[in-house]
Amino acid sequence: MNFRGSTILGAALATTGILGATMAAAQTEVRWLHIEQNPAYLSVWEEIAESFNAQNPDVNVTMQFLENEAFKARLPTLLQSNSAPHMFYSWGGGVLRAQAENGVLMNLNEAMAEERDGQPWGESFNAAAVDGLTFDDNLWAVPFRMGTVSFFYNRELFDQAGVNADDLTDWDALLDAVETLKEAGITPIAVGGGERWPVHFYWSYLAMRIGGQEVVDNAKVGEGEGFGHEAFIRAGEELTRLGELDPFQPGYLGATWPQTLGLFGDGGAAMILSFENTVGTQRNNAADGVGLDPDNIGRFPFPMVEGGDSQITDTLGGLNGWAVSVNAPPETLDFLAYFTNLENQQKMAAAEMLIPVTTGAEEAVVGEHLRGAADQLAASTWHQNYFDQDFGPALGRVINDISVELVTGNMSPGEAVSMLQNEFALQ
Amino acid sequence: MASVTGGLLAKARKAIRENARPIRRDKVIGPSRLPVLLLFLPPALLLFTVFVMLPMGEAAWYSLYNWSGYGRPTEFVGLRNFEVLFQNRAFHQALTNTGLIMVVSIVIQVPLALWLAMLLAERFPGVVAFRLIFFLPYVLADVAAGLIWRFVYDGDYGLFAAIFGFFGMSAPYVLADRDLAIYAVLAVVVWKYFGFHMMLFIAGLQAIDRNLLEAADIDGASRWQRFRYVTLPLLAPTLRLSIFFAVIGSIQLFDVVMPLTGGGPLNSTETLVTFLYSYGVMRMQIGFGSAAGVVLFLICVVLAFTYKRALMRND
């Protein structure tokens, strides 16, 4: 390019830049920070954002992405800076509470009382979802997704080994099935040990099944025996028992979660303890991009443990919402109301993305297993948020650590409990 | 006798004082130097203060608090963070690993780099291409290198799997094995950074006067003798510098480890900095993380100063 050419180009760029800036200034920008990586789900959100922008020419919703771990690491700094996102992803639990206590979040009580579509906004949601994001009677995030963790299994592999999923209602039966599958030369369970949290589902569910709600709730607040309760020791013992059977794929300690889903999708393991949308995610992560036929996938709740003090209808799972930062423009709430309206929640449900929280949207849930999970949630006798979120970031990660240590037999159940007690004492 | 020595001493002192005075007077900032100082010192001083001194002071301050990173630190806990830190098993592992990385860097990486530099400091056809190839890993971004090696080590689809598969064996999952993973990391560290040390040595070798080597040759010195008694002593400043970089680099190792293992499995590949990140930043325990940072800083300072004082005084 000659000199004159580059000058003209430069001037043109500068002019567009100035024009762009003036146009943006006339609009209110709503910065939306998310962690979604699945392109199919993202396109649904992009569509929603675009249609909102089209309907509201004076608002510009922009999507910003941070990878899960980077998101957690950067959020505290971001939220206290001038470029804080206006709405961002939240798992509820201890982190949301810490953010709320430090005044970086907008209290949503007032917004929820406002009339939208003929009723107070807050009443359009499933009450349990709102409760889960409420601390001390104040709501700190707009719910949009609920989920539950359960076992998914490969029907063909179960048939091949002669295992009947209907029999797997107690822990010992599951351990027997693991042995039967191994004898048939099948990897019984896929687990993403490299990321640690997939293993903590086992410890959490065991603690829930053995101890029940009161014991877990006491541990959260340090009442009664706290983590010293015998149920937590037993949970550790049972997890070690599982680990001793060597039930996981080779190299599971280095496996990431997408790899694990891929392994299940490729038919490389018979079971996976996973999220409600596993049918979709195993497909996306399978080597051929097709994965298992949905008809080949079965699902059963985490089994009961003998002598345990709980019900099989108690569920462990997530509750996600969008927290709003304290200085966010009011348009953020308008967008959130649009995002969680019946039509858009149905759209997300129809994309097999989530179990919606907006009343009436659950009917749009498609797919046998997502539907089943939604029904299971609706009938849940106690819904417990993921331990690594609910117990706060520090204690939560210690739970992840000890779960991996226990399953590898590297730590005794007693040591694990005292590690938790020590960490709790530091909070 | 005593008065004679006393007189001599006094004379000597006087002489020293007189000789020293003009030099000292020279160092006093004269009116001609002041504008230069006023112009050039503030930017550097400001940058250094804001981005180095202040964060260091802040970290030391935070390390005395139980603080999540939100708001201002208010819960003063004294030295509790340090107490907890030194009881933490993962921290012990991180210390051991950092020590191991340092030893391997000095004992394997530096000699390897020196050996290659000896071969490549000569001029022969294709030498530039070889230097480039060996230097390439260093140019590669650390995170990219970590990810590449993660694929190489993969027991299912990686290069390792292919090699073992070729011989009809099943590949080990090196990054998932808590006894092997650290060696896998060490191999990558050596591969990644030896090129840098090699380049240092090549530069050092090229600065050596060839006449000296020629003279040694004429005197009948063997190859080894020439290396041991001519090259090595003349290369000593470069060698000391190279070891210095290796030590400091080992303490700060982070970028390669994170994509490779993230410090796992079971903390077996944790280094001081990955520990600080996973236990401080990711767990929202900024106070505790700062305590780890302070310890890291002290180790760095002590090592750097001792090394410089003991070995690099004359460099």
JSON list of N, CA, C and O in Angstrom, two decimals, chain B residues 250-273:
[
{"chain": "B", "resi": 250, "resn": "SER", "atom": "N", "xyz": [12.87, -20.97, 38.38]},
{"chain": "B", "resi": 250, "resn": "SER", "atom": "CA", "xyz": [12.26, -22.14, 39.03]},
{"chain": "B", "resi": 250, "resn": "SER", "atom": "C", "xyz": [11.28, -21.71, 40.11]},
{"chain": "B", "resi": 250, "resn": "SER", "atom": "O", "xyz": [10.21, -22.30, 40.27]},
{"chain": "B", "resi": 251, "resn": "ILE", "atom": "N", "xyz": [11.66, -20.68, 40.85]},
{"chain": "B", "resi": 251, "resn": "ILE", "atom": "CA", "xyz": [10.78, -20.24, 41.94]},
{"chain": "B", "resi": 251, "resn": "ILE", "atom": "C", "xyz": [9.49, -19.67, 41.38]},
{"chain": "B", "resi": 251, "resn": "ILE", "atom": "O", "xyz": [8.44, -19.78, 41.99]},
{"chain": "B", "resi": 252, "resn": "GLN", "atom": "N", "xyz": [9.58, -19.07, 40.19]},
{"chain": "B", "resi": 252, "resn": "GLN", "atom": "CA", "xyz": [8.39, -18.39, 39.65]},
{"chain": "B", "resi": 252, "resn": "GLN", "atom": "C", "xyz": [7.60, -19.26, 38.69]},
{"chain": "B", "resi": 252, "resn": "GLN", "atom": "O", "xyz": [6.66, -18.76, 38.06]},
{"chain": "B", "resi": 253, "resn": "LEU", "atom": "N", "xyz": [7.94, -20.52, 38.54]},
{"chain": "B", "resi": 253, "resn": "LEU", "atom": "CA", "xyz": [7.29, -21.36, 37.54]},
{"chain": "B", "resi": 253, "resn": "LEU", "atom": "C", "xyz": [5.78, -21.46, 37.76]},
{"chain": "B", "resi": 253, "resn": "LEU", "atom": "O", "xyz": [5.32, -21.79, 38.83]},
{"chain": "B", "resi": 254, "resn": "PHE", "atom": "N", "xyz": [5.02, -21.15, 36.71]},
{"chain": "B", "resi": 254, "resn": "PHE", "atom": "CA", "xyz": [3.56, -21.16, 36.83]},
{"chain": "B", "resi": 254, "resn": "PHE", "atom": "C", "xyz": [2.89, -21.49, 35.50]},
{"chain": "B", "resi": 254, "resn": "PHE", "atom": "O", "xyz": [2.14, -22.45, 35.41]},
{"chain": "B", "resi": 255, "resn": "ASP", "atom": "N", "xyz": [3.21, -20.69, 34.48]},
{"chain": "B", "resi": 255, "resn": "ASP", "atom": "CA", "xyz": [2.47, -20.74, 33.22]},
{"chain": "B", "resi": 255, "resn": "ASP", "atom": "C", "xyz": [2.49, -22.11, 32.56]},
{"chain": "B", "resi": 255, "resn": "ASP", "atom": "O", "xyz": [1.51, -22.50, 31.93]},
{"chain": "B", "resi": 256, "resn": "VAL", "atom": "N", "xyz": [3.60, -22.83, 32.67]},
{"chain": "B", "resi": 256, "resn": "VAL", "atom": "CA", "xyz": [3.67, -24.13, 32.01]},
{"chain": "B", "resi": 256, "resn": "VAL", "atom": "C", "xyz": [2.85, -25.15, 32.79]},
{"chain": "B", "resi": 256, "resn": "VAL", "atom": "O", "xyz": [2.19, -26.01, 32.21]},
{"chain": "B", "resi": 257, "resn": "VAL", "atom": "N", "xyz": [2.90, -25.03, 34.12]},
{"chain": "B", "resi": 257, "resn": "VAL", "atom": "CA", "xyz": [2.26, -26.05, 34.97]},
{"chain": "B", "resi": 257, "resn": "VAL", "atom": "C", "xyz": [0.74, -25.98, 34.89]},
{"chain": "B", "resi": 257, "resn": "VAL", "atom": "O", "xyz": [0.07, -27.01, 34.84]},
{"chain": "B", "resi": 258, "resn": "MET", "atom": "N", "xyz": [0.19, -24.77, 34.86]},
{"chain": "B", "resi": 258, "resn": "MET", "atom": "CA", "xyz": [-1.28, -24.64, 34.92]},
{"chain": "B", "resi": 258, "resn": "MET", "atom": "C", "xyz": [-1.98, -25.42, 33.80]},
{"chain": "B", "resi": 258, "resn": "MET", "atom": "O", "xyz": [-2.85, -26.23, 34.09]},
{"chain": "B", "resi": 259, "resn": "PRO", "atom": "N", "xyz": [-1.65, -25.18, 32.52]},
{"chain": "B", "resi": 259, "resn": "PRO", "atom": "CA", "xyz": [-2.36, -25.95, 31.49]},
{"chain": "B", "resi": 259, "resn": "PRO", "atom": "C", "xyz": [-1.99, -27.43, 31.49]},
{"chain": "B", "resi": 259, "resn": "PRO", "atom": "O", "xyz": [-2.78, -28.27, 31.07]},
{"chain": "B", "resi": 260, "resn": "LEU", "atom": "N", "xyz": [-0.83, -27.74, 32.00]},
{"chain": "B", "resi": 260, "resn": "LEU", "atom": "CA", "xyz": [-0.35, -29.13, 31.97]},
{"chain": "B", "resi": 260, "resn": "LEU", "atom": "C", "xyz": [-1.08, -29.98, 33.01]},
{"chain": "B", "resi": 260, "resn": "LEU", "atom": "O", "xyz": [-1.68, -31.00, 32.69]},
{"chain": "B", "resi": 261, "resn": "THR", "atom": "N", "xyz": [-1.03, -29.56, 34.26]},
{"chain": "B", "resi": 261, "resn": "THR", "atom": "CA", "xyz": [-1.64, -30.37, 35.32]},
{"chain": "B", "resi": 261, "resn": "THR", "atom": "C", "xyz": [-2.50, -29.54, 36.28]},
{"chain": "B", "resi": 261, "resn": "THR", "atom": "O", "xyz": [-3.25, -30.12, 37.06]},
{"chain": "B", "resi": 262, "resn": "GLY", "atom": "N", "xyz": [-2.35, -28.24, 36.26]},
{"chain": "B", "resi": 262, "resn": "GLY", "atom": "CA", "xyz": [-3.08, -27.41, 37.22]},
{"chain": "B", "resi": 262, "resn": "GLY", "atom": "C", "xyz": [-2.65, -27.67, 38.65]},
{"chain": "B", "resi": 262, "resn": "GLY", "atom": "O", "xyz": [-3.37, -27.36, 39.59]},
{"chain": "B", "resi": 263, "resn": "GLY", "atom": "N", "xyz": [-1.47, -28.27, 38.82]},
{"chain": "B", "resi": 263, "resn": "GLY", "atom": "CA", "xyz": [-0.97, -28.55, 40.17]},
{"chain": "B", "resi": 263, "resn": "GLY", "atom": "C", "xyz": [-1.32, -29.96, 40.64]},
{"chain": "B", "resi": 263, "resn": "GLY", "atom": "O", "xyz": [-0.80, -30.44, 41.63]},
{"chain": "B", "resi": 264, "resn": "GLY", "atom": "N", "xyz": [-2.21, -30.64, 39.93]},
{"chain": "B", "resi": 264, "resn": "GLY", "atom": "CA", "xyz": [-2.64, -31.98, 40.33]},
{"chain": "B", "resi": 264, "resn": "GLY", "atom": "C", "xyz": [-1.76, -33.04, 39.72]},
{"chain": "B", "resi": 264, "resn": "GLY", "atom": "O", "xyz": [-0.72, -32.70, 39.18]},
{"chain": "B", "resi": 265, "resn": "PRO", "atom": "N", "xyz": [-2.09, -34.30, 39.78]},
{"chain": "B", "resi": 265, "resn": "PRO", "atom": "CA", "xyz": [-3.14, -34.86, 40.61]},
{"chain": "B", "resi": 265, "resn": "PRO", "atom": "C", "xyz": [-2.74, -34.88, 42.08]},
{"chain": "B", "resi": 265, "resn": "PRO", "atom": "O", "xyz": [-1.58, -35.14, 42.38]},
{"chain": "B", "resi": 266, "resn": "LEU", "atom": "N", "xyz": [-3.71, -34.61, 42.94]},
{"chain": "B", "resi": 266, "resn": "LEU", "atom": "CA", "xyz": [-3.47, -34.58, 44.38]},
{"chain": "B", "resi": 266, "resn": "LEU", "atom": "C", "xyz": [-2.32, -33.67, 44.78]},
{"chain": "B", "resi": 266, "resn": "LEU", "atom": "O", "xyz": [-1.47, -34.03, 45.58]},
{"chain": "B", "resi": 267, "resn": "ASN", "atom": "N", "xyz": [-2.27, -32.51, 44.16]},
{"chain": "B", "resi": 267, "resn": "ASN", "atom": "CA", "xyz": [-1.25, -31.48, 44.47]},
{"chain": "B", "resi": 267, "resn": "ASN", "atom": "C", "xyz": [0.17, -31.92, 44.18]},
{"chain": "B", "resi": 267, "resn": "ASN", "atom": "O", "xyz": [1.11, -31.26, 44.62]},
{"chain": "B", "resi": 268, "resn": "SER", "atom": "N", "xyz": [0.35, -33.02, 43.44]},
{"chain": "B", "resi": 268, "resn": "SER", "atom": "CA", "xyz": [1.70, -33.55, 43.28]},
{"chain": "B", "resi": 268, "resn": "SER", "atom": "C", "xyz": [2.58, -32.68, 42.39]},
{"chain": "B", "resi": 268, "resn": "SER", "atom": "O", "xyz": [3.79, -32.85, 42.39]},
{"chain": "B", "resi": 269, "resn": "THR", "atom": "N", "xyz": [2.01, -31.78, 41.61]},
{"chain": "B", "resi": 269, "resn": "THR", "atom": "CA", "xyz": [2.85, -30.93, 40.77]},
{"chain": "B", "resi": 269, "resn": "THR", "atom": "C", "xyz": [2.70, -29.45, 41.14]},
{"chain": "B", "resi": 269, "resn": "THR", "atom": "O", "xyz": [3.02, -28.58, 40.36]},
{"chain": "B", "resi": 270, "resn": "GLU", "atom": "N", "xyz": [2.22, -29.21, 42.34]},
{"chain": "B", "resi": 270, "resn": "GLU", "atom": "CA", "xyz": [2.04, -27.84, 42.79]},
{"chain": "B", "resi": 270, "resn": "GLU", "atom": "C", "xyz": [3.40, -27.14, 42.92]},
{"chain": "B", "resi": 270, "resn": "GLU", "atom": "O", "xyz": [4.34, -27.72, 43.47]},
{"chain": "B", "resi": 271, "resn": "THR", "atom": "N", "xyz": [3.52, -25.93, 42.41]},
{"chain": "B", "resi": 271, "resn": "THR", "atom": "CA", "xyz": [4.73, -25.13, 42.67]},
{"chain": "B", "resi": 271, "resn": "THR", "atom": "C", "xyz": [4.30, -23.99, 43.59]},
{"chain": "B", "resi": 271, "resn": "THR", "atom": "O", "xyz": [3.11, -23.83, 43.85]},
{"chain": "B", "resi": 272, "resn": "LEU", "atom": "N", "xyz": [5.26, -23.19, 44.04]},
{"chain": "B", "resi": 272, "resn": "LEU", "atom": "CA", "xyz": [4.89, -22.12, 44.98]},
{"chain": "B", "resi": 272, "resn": "LEU", "atom": "C", "xyz": [3.85, -21.19, 44.37]},
{"chain": "B", "resi": 272, "resn": "LEU", "atom": "O", "xyz": [2.90, -20.78, 45.04]},
{"chain": "B", "resi": 273, "resn": "VAL", "atom": "N", "xyz": [4.02, -20.87, 43.08]},
{"chain": "B", "resi": 273, "resn": "VAL", "atom": "CA", "xyz": [3.10, -19.89, 42.49]},
{"chain": "B", "resi": 273, "resn": "VAL", "atom": "C", "xyz": [1.75, -20.52, 42.16]},
{"chain": "B", "resi": 273, "resn": "VAL", "atom": "O", "xyz": [0.71, -19.88, 42.35]}
]
